[in-house]
XYZ file of C-alpha atoms in Angstrom:
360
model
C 0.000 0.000 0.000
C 3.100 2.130 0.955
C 4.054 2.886 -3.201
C 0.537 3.345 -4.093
C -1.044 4.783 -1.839
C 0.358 6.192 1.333
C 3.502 7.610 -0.472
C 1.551 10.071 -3.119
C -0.572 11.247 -0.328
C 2.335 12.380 2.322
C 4.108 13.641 -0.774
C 1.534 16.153 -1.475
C 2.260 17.733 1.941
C 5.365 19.704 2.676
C 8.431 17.146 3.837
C 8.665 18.372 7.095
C 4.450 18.015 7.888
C 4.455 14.688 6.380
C 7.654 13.476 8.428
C 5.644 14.746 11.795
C 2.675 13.401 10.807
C 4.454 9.672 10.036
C 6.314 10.298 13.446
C 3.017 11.044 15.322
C 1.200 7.897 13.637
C 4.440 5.684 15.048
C 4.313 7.243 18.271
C 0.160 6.386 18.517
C 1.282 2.804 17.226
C 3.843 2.558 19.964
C 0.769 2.518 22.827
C -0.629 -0.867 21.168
C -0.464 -4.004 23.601
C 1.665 -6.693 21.980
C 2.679 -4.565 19.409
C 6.352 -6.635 19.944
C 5.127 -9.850 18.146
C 5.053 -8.033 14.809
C 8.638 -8.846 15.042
C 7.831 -12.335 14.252
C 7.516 -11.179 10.899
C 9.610 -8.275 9.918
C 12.641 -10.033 11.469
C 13.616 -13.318 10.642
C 14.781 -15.984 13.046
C 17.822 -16.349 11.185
C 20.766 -16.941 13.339
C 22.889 -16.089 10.070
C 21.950 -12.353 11.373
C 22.757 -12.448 14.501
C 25.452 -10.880 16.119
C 27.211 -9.792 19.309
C 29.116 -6.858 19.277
C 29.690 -4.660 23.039
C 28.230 -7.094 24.643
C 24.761 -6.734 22.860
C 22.945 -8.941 20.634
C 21.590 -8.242 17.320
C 18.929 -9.804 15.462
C 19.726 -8.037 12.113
C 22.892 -5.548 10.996
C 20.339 -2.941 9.936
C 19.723 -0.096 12.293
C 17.491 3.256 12.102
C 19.678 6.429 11.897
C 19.834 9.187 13.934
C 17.463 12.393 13.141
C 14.060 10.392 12.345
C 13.267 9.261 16.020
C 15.334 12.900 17.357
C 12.706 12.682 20.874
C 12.601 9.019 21.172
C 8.554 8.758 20.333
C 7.854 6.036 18.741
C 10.806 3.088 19.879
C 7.853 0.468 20.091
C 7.143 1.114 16.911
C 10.448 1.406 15.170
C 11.256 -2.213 16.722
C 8.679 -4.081 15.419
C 9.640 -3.151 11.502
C 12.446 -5.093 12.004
C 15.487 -3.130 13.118
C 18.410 -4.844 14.900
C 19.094 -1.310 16.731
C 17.805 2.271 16.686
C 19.651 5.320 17.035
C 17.529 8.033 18.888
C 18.256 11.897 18.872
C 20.766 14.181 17.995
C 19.488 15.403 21.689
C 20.984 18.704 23.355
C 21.256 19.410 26.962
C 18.868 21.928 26.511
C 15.513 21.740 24.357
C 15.914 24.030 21.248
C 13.562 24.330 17.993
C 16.667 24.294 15.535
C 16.673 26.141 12.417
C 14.208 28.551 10.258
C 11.502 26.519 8.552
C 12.038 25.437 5.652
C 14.380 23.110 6.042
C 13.662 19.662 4.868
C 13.579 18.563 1.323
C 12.797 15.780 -0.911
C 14.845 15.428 -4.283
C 12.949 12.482 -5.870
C 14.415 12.665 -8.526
C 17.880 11.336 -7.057
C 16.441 9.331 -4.440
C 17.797 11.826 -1.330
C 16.782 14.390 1.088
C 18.567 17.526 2.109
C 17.956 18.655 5.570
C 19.139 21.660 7.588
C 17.282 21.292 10.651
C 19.943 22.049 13.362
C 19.161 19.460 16.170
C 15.811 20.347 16.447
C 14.544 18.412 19.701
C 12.981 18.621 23.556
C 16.299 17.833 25.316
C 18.181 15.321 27.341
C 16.101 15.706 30.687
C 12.684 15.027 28.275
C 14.487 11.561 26.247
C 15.490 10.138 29.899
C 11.921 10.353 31.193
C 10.923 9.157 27.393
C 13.212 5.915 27.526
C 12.794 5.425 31.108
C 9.510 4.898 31.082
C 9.420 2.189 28.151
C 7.996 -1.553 29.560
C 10.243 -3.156 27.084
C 13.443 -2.639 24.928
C 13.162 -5.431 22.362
C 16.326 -3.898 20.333
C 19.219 -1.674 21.630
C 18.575 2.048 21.957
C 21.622 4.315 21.046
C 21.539 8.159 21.756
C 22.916 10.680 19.271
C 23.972 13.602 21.270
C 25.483 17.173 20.095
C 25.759 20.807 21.469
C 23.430 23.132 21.603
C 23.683 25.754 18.716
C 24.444 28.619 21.556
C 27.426 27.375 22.928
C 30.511 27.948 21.430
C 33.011 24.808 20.511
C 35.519 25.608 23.319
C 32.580 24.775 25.616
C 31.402 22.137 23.979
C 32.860 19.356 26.329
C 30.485 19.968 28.501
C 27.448 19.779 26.835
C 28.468 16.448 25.351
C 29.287 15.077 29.360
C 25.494 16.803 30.246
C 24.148 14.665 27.809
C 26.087 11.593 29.239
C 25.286 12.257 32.838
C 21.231 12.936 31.761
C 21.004 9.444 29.716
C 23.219 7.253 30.680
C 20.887 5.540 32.486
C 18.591 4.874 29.390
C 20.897 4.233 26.706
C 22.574 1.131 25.351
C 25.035 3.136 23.407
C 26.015 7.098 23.091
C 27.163 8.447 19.338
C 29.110 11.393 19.664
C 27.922 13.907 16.447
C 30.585 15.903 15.533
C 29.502 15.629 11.503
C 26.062 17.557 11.300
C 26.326 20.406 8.397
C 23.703 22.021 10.210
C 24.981 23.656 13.535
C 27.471 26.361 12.739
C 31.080 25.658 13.642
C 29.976 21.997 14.817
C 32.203 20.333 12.358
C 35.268 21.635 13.339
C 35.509 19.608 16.308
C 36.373 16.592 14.272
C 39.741 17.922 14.200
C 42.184 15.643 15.634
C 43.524 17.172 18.450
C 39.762 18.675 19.640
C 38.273 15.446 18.510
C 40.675 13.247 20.979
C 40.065 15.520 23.748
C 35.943 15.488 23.549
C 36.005 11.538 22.798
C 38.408 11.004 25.885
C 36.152 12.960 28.174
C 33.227 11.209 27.298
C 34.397 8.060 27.478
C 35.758 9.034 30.886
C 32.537 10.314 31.844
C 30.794 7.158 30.999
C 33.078 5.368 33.054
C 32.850 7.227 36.243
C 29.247 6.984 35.989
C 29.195 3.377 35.816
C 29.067 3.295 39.393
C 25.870 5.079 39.641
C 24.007 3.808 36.928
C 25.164 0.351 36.762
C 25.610 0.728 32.643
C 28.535 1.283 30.907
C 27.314 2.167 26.948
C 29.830 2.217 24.477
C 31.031 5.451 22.800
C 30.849 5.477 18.823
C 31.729 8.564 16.822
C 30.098 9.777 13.984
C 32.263 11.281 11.172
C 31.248 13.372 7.961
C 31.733 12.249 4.149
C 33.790 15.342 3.061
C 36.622 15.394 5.585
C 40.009 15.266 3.355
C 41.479 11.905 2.904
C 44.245 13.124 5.543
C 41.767 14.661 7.814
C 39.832 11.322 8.170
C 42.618 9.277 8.579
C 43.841 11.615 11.402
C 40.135 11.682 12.894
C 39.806 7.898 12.838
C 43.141 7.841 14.933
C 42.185 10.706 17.490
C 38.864 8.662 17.687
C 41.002 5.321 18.527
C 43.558 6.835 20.532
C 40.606 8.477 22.866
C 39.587 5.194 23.656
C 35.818 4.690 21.200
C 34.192 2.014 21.208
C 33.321 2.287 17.241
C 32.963 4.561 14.440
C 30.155 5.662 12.577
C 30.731 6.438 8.822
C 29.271 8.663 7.305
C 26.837 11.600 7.928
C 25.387 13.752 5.187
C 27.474 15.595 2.702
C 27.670 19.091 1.738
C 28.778 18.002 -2.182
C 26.094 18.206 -4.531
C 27.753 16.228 -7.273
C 25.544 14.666 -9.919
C 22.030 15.835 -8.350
C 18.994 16.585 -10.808
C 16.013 17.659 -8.613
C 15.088 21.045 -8.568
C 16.014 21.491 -4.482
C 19.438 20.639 -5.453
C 20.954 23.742 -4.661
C 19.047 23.731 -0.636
C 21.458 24.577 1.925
C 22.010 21.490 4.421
C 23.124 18.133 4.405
C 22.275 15.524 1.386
C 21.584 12.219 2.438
C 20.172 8.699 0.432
C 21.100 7.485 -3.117
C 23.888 10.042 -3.919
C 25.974 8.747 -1.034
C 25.908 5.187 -1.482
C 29.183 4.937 -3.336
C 30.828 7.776 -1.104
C 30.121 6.289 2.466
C 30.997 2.403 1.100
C 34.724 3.803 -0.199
C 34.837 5.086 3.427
C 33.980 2.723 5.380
C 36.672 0.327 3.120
C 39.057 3.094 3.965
C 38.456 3.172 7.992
C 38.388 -1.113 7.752
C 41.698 -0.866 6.336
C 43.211 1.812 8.835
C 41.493 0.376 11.823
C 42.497 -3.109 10.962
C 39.402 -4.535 12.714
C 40.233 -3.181 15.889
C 36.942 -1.186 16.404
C 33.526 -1.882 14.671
C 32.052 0.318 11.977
C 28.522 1.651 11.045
C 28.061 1.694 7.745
C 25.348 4.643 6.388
C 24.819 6.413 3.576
C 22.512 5.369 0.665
C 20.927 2.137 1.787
C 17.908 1.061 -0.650
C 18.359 -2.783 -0.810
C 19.909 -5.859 0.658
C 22.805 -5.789 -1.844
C 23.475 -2.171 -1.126
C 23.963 -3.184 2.645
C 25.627 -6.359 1.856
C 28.508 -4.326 -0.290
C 29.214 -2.069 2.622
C 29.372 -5.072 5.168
C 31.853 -6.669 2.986
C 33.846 -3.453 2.701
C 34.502 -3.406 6.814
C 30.940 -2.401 8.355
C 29.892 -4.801 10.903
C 26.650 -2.801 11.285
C 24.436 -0.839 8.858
C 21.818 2.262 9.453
C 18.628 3.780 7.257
C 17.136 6.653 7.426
C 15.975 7.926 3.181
C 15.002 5.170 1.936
C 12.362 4.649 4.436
C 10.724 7.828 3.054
C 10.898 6.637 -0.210
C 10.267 2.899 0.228
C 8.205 2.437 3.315
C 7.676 0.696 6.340
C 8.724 -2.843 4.435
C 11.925 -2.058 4.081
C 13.937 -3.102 6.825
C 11.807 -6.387 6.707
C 12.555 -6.912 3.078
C 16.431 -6.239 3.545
C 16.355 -8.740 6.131
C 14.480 -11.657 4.336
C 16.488 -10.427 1.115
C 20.126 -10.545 3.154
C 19.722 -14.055 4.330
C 18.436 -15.168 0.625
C 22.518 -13.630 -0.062
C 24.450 -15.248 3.008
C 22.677 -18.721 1.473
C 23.612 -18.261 -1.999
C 27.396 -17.515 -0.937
C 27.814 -20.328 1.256
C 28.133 -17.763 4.748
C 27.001 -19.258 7.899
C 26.817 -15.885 10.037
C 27.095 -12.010 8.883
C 30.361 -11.627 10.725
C 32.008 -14.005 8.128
C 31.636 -11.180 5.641
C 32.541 -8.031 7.402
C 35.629 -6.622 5.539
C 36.277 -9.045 3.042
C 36.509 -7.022 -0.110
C 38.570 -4.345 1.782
């Protein structure tokens, strides 16, 4: 019904009323009793899947991205399509309405969005009571956390170790976003030297707090598409040297290479089709620096099975979507599932993890 129907109707509305619209459906969906056993269908029992990474399980490698679910509404929901994680957030310290409306766009035409919405969201203190009061977790919850757009980068420590301290708690994993386009100055901190010293603190905050919250999440990084070759390299070292847990690669790009839609030239980031060639070559490049000494996310462009298959056998040992739901539906993540088990049968693979890195 998805192609046919529901997708020319929230297409007629603008992108940013349709997204809240979906979001507030999910969240309604999230109240219904037993809502979990939809999982019976969306996600396989396929122990070809399954994986353990940080001490969690997966079901399946393919996770929601951050900036869909930014308040943590509709988890319930989001679970039973399929996902083997989802990635809540960005959330601030502080609740903030992020940028001037308009600011999200559909390019149909090449298959991608370009957003500017500049962390848009009702704060850390608002997600905690959100994820606290959830009666079941049937996937693992990571929290995307940033700075508020007010304070300035040499203060930006500490909005990062707010977040931490608010929702550590609640979350299963923290992703440190240091990539968005959309928050002036924010990208700058992926600079070596100011990108070890934030990842170090964090992880050192997560640690003391371990004591009081009796959790100890892992700490992944997030990293943009258009750092220099250099530049990443040097990142992916300041984010191993700090101590990360993983590395998340990529987040939207600036470049507008190749586009045909008529919001091409939209300020913000581009995400979907246009970046799955871009994020696979990267996440080839961090498997080969790292060495398999820290796990990658793969995102950036993810339509089918095959696309995530290609970027798991380029290093990624997990995968995230985010456009192609818009475009495709709610039977996507279900669909990549069935369809990436039909592909670990044909070549013979007895588990996911037999694949991660081996075209690198």
């Amino acid at each position: 019904m998805y192609p046919s129907l529901v997708k020319p109707l929230l297409f007629r509305l603008d992108a940013e009323k349709a997204h809240h619209l979906t979001l507030r459906g999910l969240e309604v969906v999230s109240q219904v009793a037993g809502l979990e056993r939809l999982r019976s269908f969306t996600s396989p029992d396929c122990r070809a899947l399954e994986q353990t990474l940080w001490a969690q399980t997966f079901a399946s490698p393919v996770g929601l991205a951050a900036g869909l679910d930014k308040n943590g509404v509709a988890v319930p929901a989001f679970s039973a399509l399929g996902f083997g994680f989802l990635e809540v957030g960005t959330v601030t310290p502080l609740p903030q309405p992020g940028n001037d409306r308009p600011r999200l766009f559909r390019l149909p035409e090449d298959q991608a969005l370009i957003n500017r919405m500049g962390f848009n969201n009702g704060g850390a203190a608002a997600l905690h009571a959100r994820l606290n009061a959830l009666k079941a977790r049937p996937v693992p919850v990571w929290v995307n956390i940033g700075r508020n757009k007010v304070t300035p980068n040499e203060d930006a420590v500490q909005d990062y170790l707010r977040c931490v301290r608010a929702l550590q708690a609640v979350a299963d994993a923290f992703v440190v976003n240091v990539s968005s386009p959309n928050t002036p100055g924010l990208r700058a901190l992926q600079a070596a030297d100011d990108l070890r010293a934030l990842v170090r603190a964090v992880v050192q905050e997560v640690e003391e707090g371990r004591v009081q919250t009796l959790t100890r999440p892992p700490v992944l990084v997030k990293l943009a598409p258009d750092l220099h070759p250099a530049d990443f390299e040097a990142s992916l070292q300041a984010v191993q040297d700090a101590g990360a847990a993983g590395v998340i690669v990529a987040n939207t790009t600036l470049s507008r290479e190749g586009l045909r839609s008529a919001a091409r030239d939209e300020a913000g980031g581009l995400s979907g089709r246009p970046l799955t060639q871009r994020s696979t070559e990267l996440v080839r490049t961090a498997y080969r620096q790292l060495r398999g000494t820290l796990p990658i996310v793969g995102v950036g462009g993810i339509f089918t099975a095959e696309d995530a298959y290609v970027k798991l056998r380029a290093g990624a040992n997990l995968v995230e979507v985010y456009s192609a739901l818009i475009y495709q539906g709610p039977g996507l993540v279900a669909r990549i599932n069935r369809d990436l088990n039909t592909l670990l049968e044909r070549d013979g693979v007895r588990n996911i993890t037999e694949i991660v890195g081996v075209d690198a």
